[in-house]
Amino acid sequence: MELSINTLNSKEEFLLNHHGVDVFLKRDDQIHPEISGNKWRKLKYHLEKFYLGDYRQILSFGGAFSNHLAALAALGKLAEIPTYAMVRGEEAGDSPTLEYCSAQGMEWEAISRKDYSLKENPEFLEALQELRPGLYILPEGGKGVPALKGCAEIIDELEGTYDCIALAAGTGTTAAGLLAHPKAPKIRVYAALKGGSFLKPAIAQYLQEYQSEYGLAPIPRDLLIRKLDLVTDYHFGGFAKINQELVQFMNETYRKYQLKLDPVYTSKLLFGLLKDIEAGHFKAGSRVLVLHSGGLQGIAGMNRRLAKKSEELIAYD
Ligand SMILES: Cc1ncc(COP(=O)(O)O)c(C=O)c1O
């Protein structure tokens, strides 16, 4: 069964008028109950490649709480494609995400950090393909040129015009996809991890790969510099690290706006963006679109970790 998801029910909704700046939300978290946010955007054209080639199974890589693996497992079940994942070792035994993946029929195995570091090694991948003929190898996080193509489509769907789109970044693939679209406004990227300055060169590199695949002229460097703002201050200690201030912000955002944020990406994004607006980083009257890139499946795993430390939980219902 070929899978296709209608993304147009992802609405841009007004959130609030914050210190003179209008903030809108693109609700990609509402695209689909299980393959939501940037996950479907990234998977869509990988799936097309899968269907076009002589493939029988999809392999990917991720951590024990990976939004990507959860979405891939759901996609596998819906599209009746066997899925297989290599999971970065530790914590694999206590992860609601992996329990969910198993329930969708995904086969996964936990491997050591050392083995996991081979995830882009051509010989390692070739050996896997020999063991499992017809294996489509989907890079960690679903990145790659097909992912940029899917993310660029977000720009085509926008109903309003915006001075800026703010989004969270892990690898920077989603941001690069937006920038790949010639009509993209300024893109403001909030790094979800510590030491996020690598994101600028990474985004430039993804764009280069995209442009050379499609024979497009490269975006001039000065234009890219003008279009891309990178914010690295709101990582809260590192990837998937969280503190009580962030949990309280998430719970308060839910109480005020019935808006659910995820603990790894979109909470840090909105927290940082609102602070930046308050600090005067945007001109009065600016229209800023926040991309809600999903990730809500990660709440259960984060709450398990918070409960073990007897800390306040993310409480949405
Ligand atoms: C919910 C969510 N938001 C944002 C991101 C960051 O995306 P990217 O790796 O494309 O920067 C991810 C990771 O893919 C994610 O799961």
Coordinates of C-alpha atoms in Angstrom, one line a residue, residues 27-277:
R27 CA 1.1 23.0 13.1
D28 CA 3.0 20.3 11.4
D29 CA 2.6 18.3 14.7
Q30 CA -1.0 17.9 13.5
I31 CA -0.2 16.4 10.0
H32 CA -0.7 12.8 11.2
P33 CA -1.2 11.2 14.7
E34 CA 2.0 9.2 14.3
I35 CA 4.1 10.4 11.4
S36 CA 4.0 14.0 12.3
G37 CA 6.0 17.2 12.2
N38 CA 9.2 17.2 10.2
K39 CA 9.2 13.4 10.2
W40 CA 6.7 13.0 7.3
R41 CA 8.4 15.9 5.5
K42 CA 11.7 14.0 5.7
L43 CA 10.4 10.6 4.9
K44 CA 8.1 11.4 2.0
Y45 CA 10.8 11.4 -0.8
H46 CA 12.8 8.7 0.8
L47 CA 9.7 6.6 0.6
E48 CA 9.3 7.6 -3.1
K49 CA 12.9 6.4 -3.7
F50 CA 12.1 3.2 -1.9
Y51 CA 9.1 2.5 -4.1
L52 CA 11.0 3.4 -7.3
G53 CA 13.9 1.0 -6.4
D54 CA 14.2 -2.7 -5.9
Y55 CA 13.8 -2.5 -2.1
R56 CA 12.1 -4.7 0.4
Q57 CA 13.0 -3.3 3.8
I58 CA 14.1 0.0 5.4
L59 CA 16.9 0.3 7.9
S60 CA 17.6 3.4 9.9
F61 CA 19.5 4.5 13.0
G62 CA 18.7 6.5 16.1
G63 CA 18.7 6.8 19.9
A64 CA 16.4 5.0 22.2
F65 CA 13.9 8.0 22.3
S66 CA 14.2 8.9 18.6
N67 CA 11.2 10.6 17.1
H68 CA 12.5 9.5 13.7
L69 CA 12.5 5.8 14.6
A70 CA 9.0 6.1 16.1
A71 CA 7.7 7.7 12.8
L72 CA 9.5 5.1 10.7
A73 CA 8.0 2.3 12.6
A74 CA 4.5 3.8 12.2
L75 CA 5.2 4.3 8.5
G76 CA 6.4 0.7 8.1
K77 CA 3.2 -0.6 9.7
L78 CA 0.9 1.7 7.6
A79 CA 2.7 1.1 4.3
E80 CA 3.3 -2.6 5.1
I81 CA 7.1 -2.2 4.7
P82 CA 9.3 -4.1 7.1
T83 CA 11.5 -1.8 9.1
Y84 CA 14.7 -2.4 11.0
A85 CA 16.6 -0.1 13.3
M86 CA 20.0 0.1 14.9
V87 CA 19.7 1.8 18.2
R88 CA 22.5 3.6 20.0
G89 CA 23.1 1.2 23.0
E90 CA 22.4 2.7 26.4
E91 CA 18.8 3.2 27.8
A92 CA 17.4 0.8 25.1
G93 CA 15.9 -1.3 27.9
D94 CA 13.7 1.4 29.3
S95 CA 12.2 3.4 26.4
P96 CA 8.5 3.9 25.7
T97 CA 9.6 4.8 22.1
L98 CA 11.2 1.4 21.5
E99 CA 8.2 -0.3 23.1
Y100 CA 6.1 1.6 20.6
C101 CA 8.4 0.7 17.7
S102 CA 8.2 -3.0 18.6
A103 CA 4.4 -2.8 18.8
Q104 CA 4.4 -1.4 15.2
G105 CA 6.4 -4.4 14.1
M106 CA 9.8 -2.8 13.8
E107 CA 12.7 -5.0 14.3
W108 CA 15.5 -3.2 16.2
E109 CA 18.7 -4.0 17.9
A110 CA 20.8 -2.0 20.4
I111 CA 24.4 -1.7 19.3
S112 CA 27.4 -0.1 21.1
R113 CA 28.3 3.5 20.6
K114 CA 31.5 2.3 18.8
D115 CA 29.5 0.2 16.3
Y116 CA 26.9 3.0 16.0
S117 CA 29.6 5.4 14.9
L118 CA 29.9 3.2 11.7
K119 CA 26.4 4.3 10.6
E120 CA 27.7 6.2 7.6
N121 CA 30.7 4.0 6.8
P122 CA 30.2 2.7 3.3
E123 CA 31.8 -0.8 4.0
F124 CA 29.7 -1.3 7.0
L125 CA 26.5 -0.4 5.1
E126 CA 27.5 -2.6 2.1
A127 CA 28.0 -5.5 4.4
L128 CA 24.5 -4.9 5.9
Q129 CA 23.0 -4.8 2.4
E130 CA 24.7 -8.1 1.5
L131 CA 23.2 -9.7 4.7
R132 CA 19.8 -8.3 3.9
P133 CA 19.2 -7.9 0.1
G134 CA 16.8 -5.1 -0.8
L135 CA 17.7 -3.0 2.2
Y136 CA 17.0 0.7 1.8
I137 CA 19.4 2.6 4.1
L138 CA 17.8 5.7 5.5
P139 CA 20.4 7.8 7.3
E140 CA 20.0 8.7 11.0
G141 CA 17.2 11.2 11.6
G142 CA 15.9 10.6 8.0
K143 CA 18.4 13.2 6.6
G144 CA 19.7 13.5 3.0
V145 CA 18.7 15.2 -0.2
P146 CA 15.1 13.6 -0.3
A147 CA 14.5 15.0 3.2
L148 CA 15.4 18.6 2.0
K149 CA 13.0 18.3 -0.9
G150 CA 10.1 17.3 1.5
C151 CA 10.9 20.1 4.0
A152 CA 11.1 22.7 1.2
E153 CA 7.4 22.0 0.5
I154 CA 6.5 23.7 3.8
I155 CA 7.2 27.0 2.1
D156 CA 4.7 26.3 -0.7
E157 CA 2.0 25.7 1.8
L158 CA 2.2 29.0 3.7
E159 CA -0.9 31.0 3.5
G160 CA 0.5 34.3 5.0
T161 CA 3.7 36.1 4.4
Y162 CA 6.3 36.1 7.2
D163 CA 9.4 38.1 8.0
C164 CA 10.9 35.0 9.6
I165 CA 10.4 31.3 10.2
A166 CA 11.7 30.1 13.5
L167 CA 12.4 26.4 13.9
A168 CA 14.3 23.9 16.1
A169 CA 17.4 22.1 14.7
G170 CA 19.2 18.8 15.5
T171 CA 21.0 18.1 12.3
G172 CA 19.9 21.2 10.4
T173 CA 18.2 19.2 7.7
T174 CA 14.8 20.8 8.1
A175 CA 16.3 24.3 8.1
A176 CA 18.3 23.5 5.0
G177 CA 15.1 22.3 3.3
L178 CA 13.3 25.6 4.0
L179 CA 16.3 27.5 2.8
A180 CA 16.4 25.4 -0.4
H181 CA 13.1 27.0 -1.4
P182 CA 13.7 30.3 -3.3
K183 CA 10.8 31.9 -1.6
A184 CA 12.0 31.2 1.9
P185 CA 12.0 34.2 4.2
K186 CA 14.7 34.7 6.9
I187 CA 15.1 31.4 8.8
R188 CA 15.9 31.5 12.5
V189 CA 17.3 28.3 13.8
Y190 CA 17.3 27.3 17.5
A191 CA 19.9 24.6 18.2
A192 CA 18.5 21.8 20.4
L193 CA 22.0 20.7 21.4
K194 CA 25.1 22.2 22.9
G195 CA 27.8 23.5 20.6
G196 CA 25.3 24.2 17.9
S197 CA 27.7 26.4 15.8
F198 CA 28.4 23.4 13.6
L199 CA 24.9 23.9 12.2
K200 CA 25.8 26.7 9.9
P201 CA 28.4 24.8 7.9
A202 CA 26.3 21.7 8.0
I203 CA 23.3 23.5 6.6
A204 CA 25.5 25.0 3.8
Q205 CA 26.8 21.5 3.0
Y206 CA 23.3 20.0 2.8
L207 CA 22.2 22.8 0.5
Q208 CA 25.2 22.2 -1.7
E209 CA 24.3 18.5 -2.0
Y210 CA 20.7 19.4 -2.8
Q211 CA 21.7 21.9 -5.4
S212 CA 24.1 19.6 -7.1
E213 CA 21.6 16.7 -7.2
Y214 CA 19.0 18.9 -8.9
G215 CA 21.5 20.9 -11.0
L216 CA 20.5 24.2 -9.3
A217 CA 22.6 27.2 -9.0
P218 CA 24.1 27.5 -5.5
I219 CA 22.7 30.1 -3.2
P220 CA 25.3 32.9 -3.0
R221 CA 27.2 32.8 0.3
D222 CA 26.2 36.4 1.4
L223 CA 22.5 35.6 0.7
L224 CA 22.8 32.5 2.9
I225 CA 24.4 34.5 5.7
R226 CA 21.6 37.1 5.5
K227 CA 18.9 34.5 5.4
L228 CA 20.1 32.3 8.2
D229 CA 20.2 33.2 11.9
L230 CA 21.5 30.6 14.2
V231 CA 20.7 30.8 18.0
T232 CA 22.7 28.5 20.2
D233 CA 21.9 29.7 23.7
Y234 CA 18.8 27.7 24.5
H235 CA 20.1 24.1 24.7
F236 CA 19.4 23.7 28.4
G237 CA 22.6 21.7 29.0
G238 CA 22.6 19.7 25.8
F239 CA 20.6 17.3 23.6
A240 CA 17.5 15.9 25.4
K241 CA 18.6 17.7 28.6
I242 CA 15.9 19.5 30.4
N243 CA 15.4 21.3 33.6
Q244 CA 12.4 22.4 35.8
E245 CA 12.3 25.8 34.3
L246 CA 11.7 24.3 30.9
V247 CA 9.1 21.8 32.2
Q248 CA 7.3 24.7 33.9
F249 CA 7.3 26.6 30.6
M250 CA 5.8 23.7 28.8
N251 CA 3.1 23.2 31.4
E252 CA 2.3 26.9 31.4
T253 CA 2.2 27.0 27.6
Y254 CA -0.3 24.2 27.7
R255 CA -2.5 25.8 30.3
K256 CA -2.5 29.1 28.5
Y257 CA -2.8 28.1 24.9
Q258 CA -3.6 24.3 25.0
L259 CA -0.4 24.0 23.0
K260 CA 1.7 20.8 23.5
L261 CA 5.4 21.2 23.0
D262 CA 7.9 18.4 22.9
P263 CA 10.8 18.3 25.5
V264 CA 13.7 18.0 23.1
Y265 CA 13.1 20.5 20.3
T266 CA 10.0 22.7 20.2
S267 CA 9.9 23.7 23.9
K268 CA 13.5 25.0 23.7
L269 CA 12.6 26.8 20.4
L270 CA 9.5 28.6 21.8
F271 CA 11.1 29.4 25.1
G272 CA 14.1 30.9 23.3
L273 CA 12.0 32.7 20.7
L274 CA 9.8 34.4 23.2
K275 CA 12.8 35.5 25.2
D276 CA 14.4 36.9 22.0
I277 CA 11.3 38.8 21.2

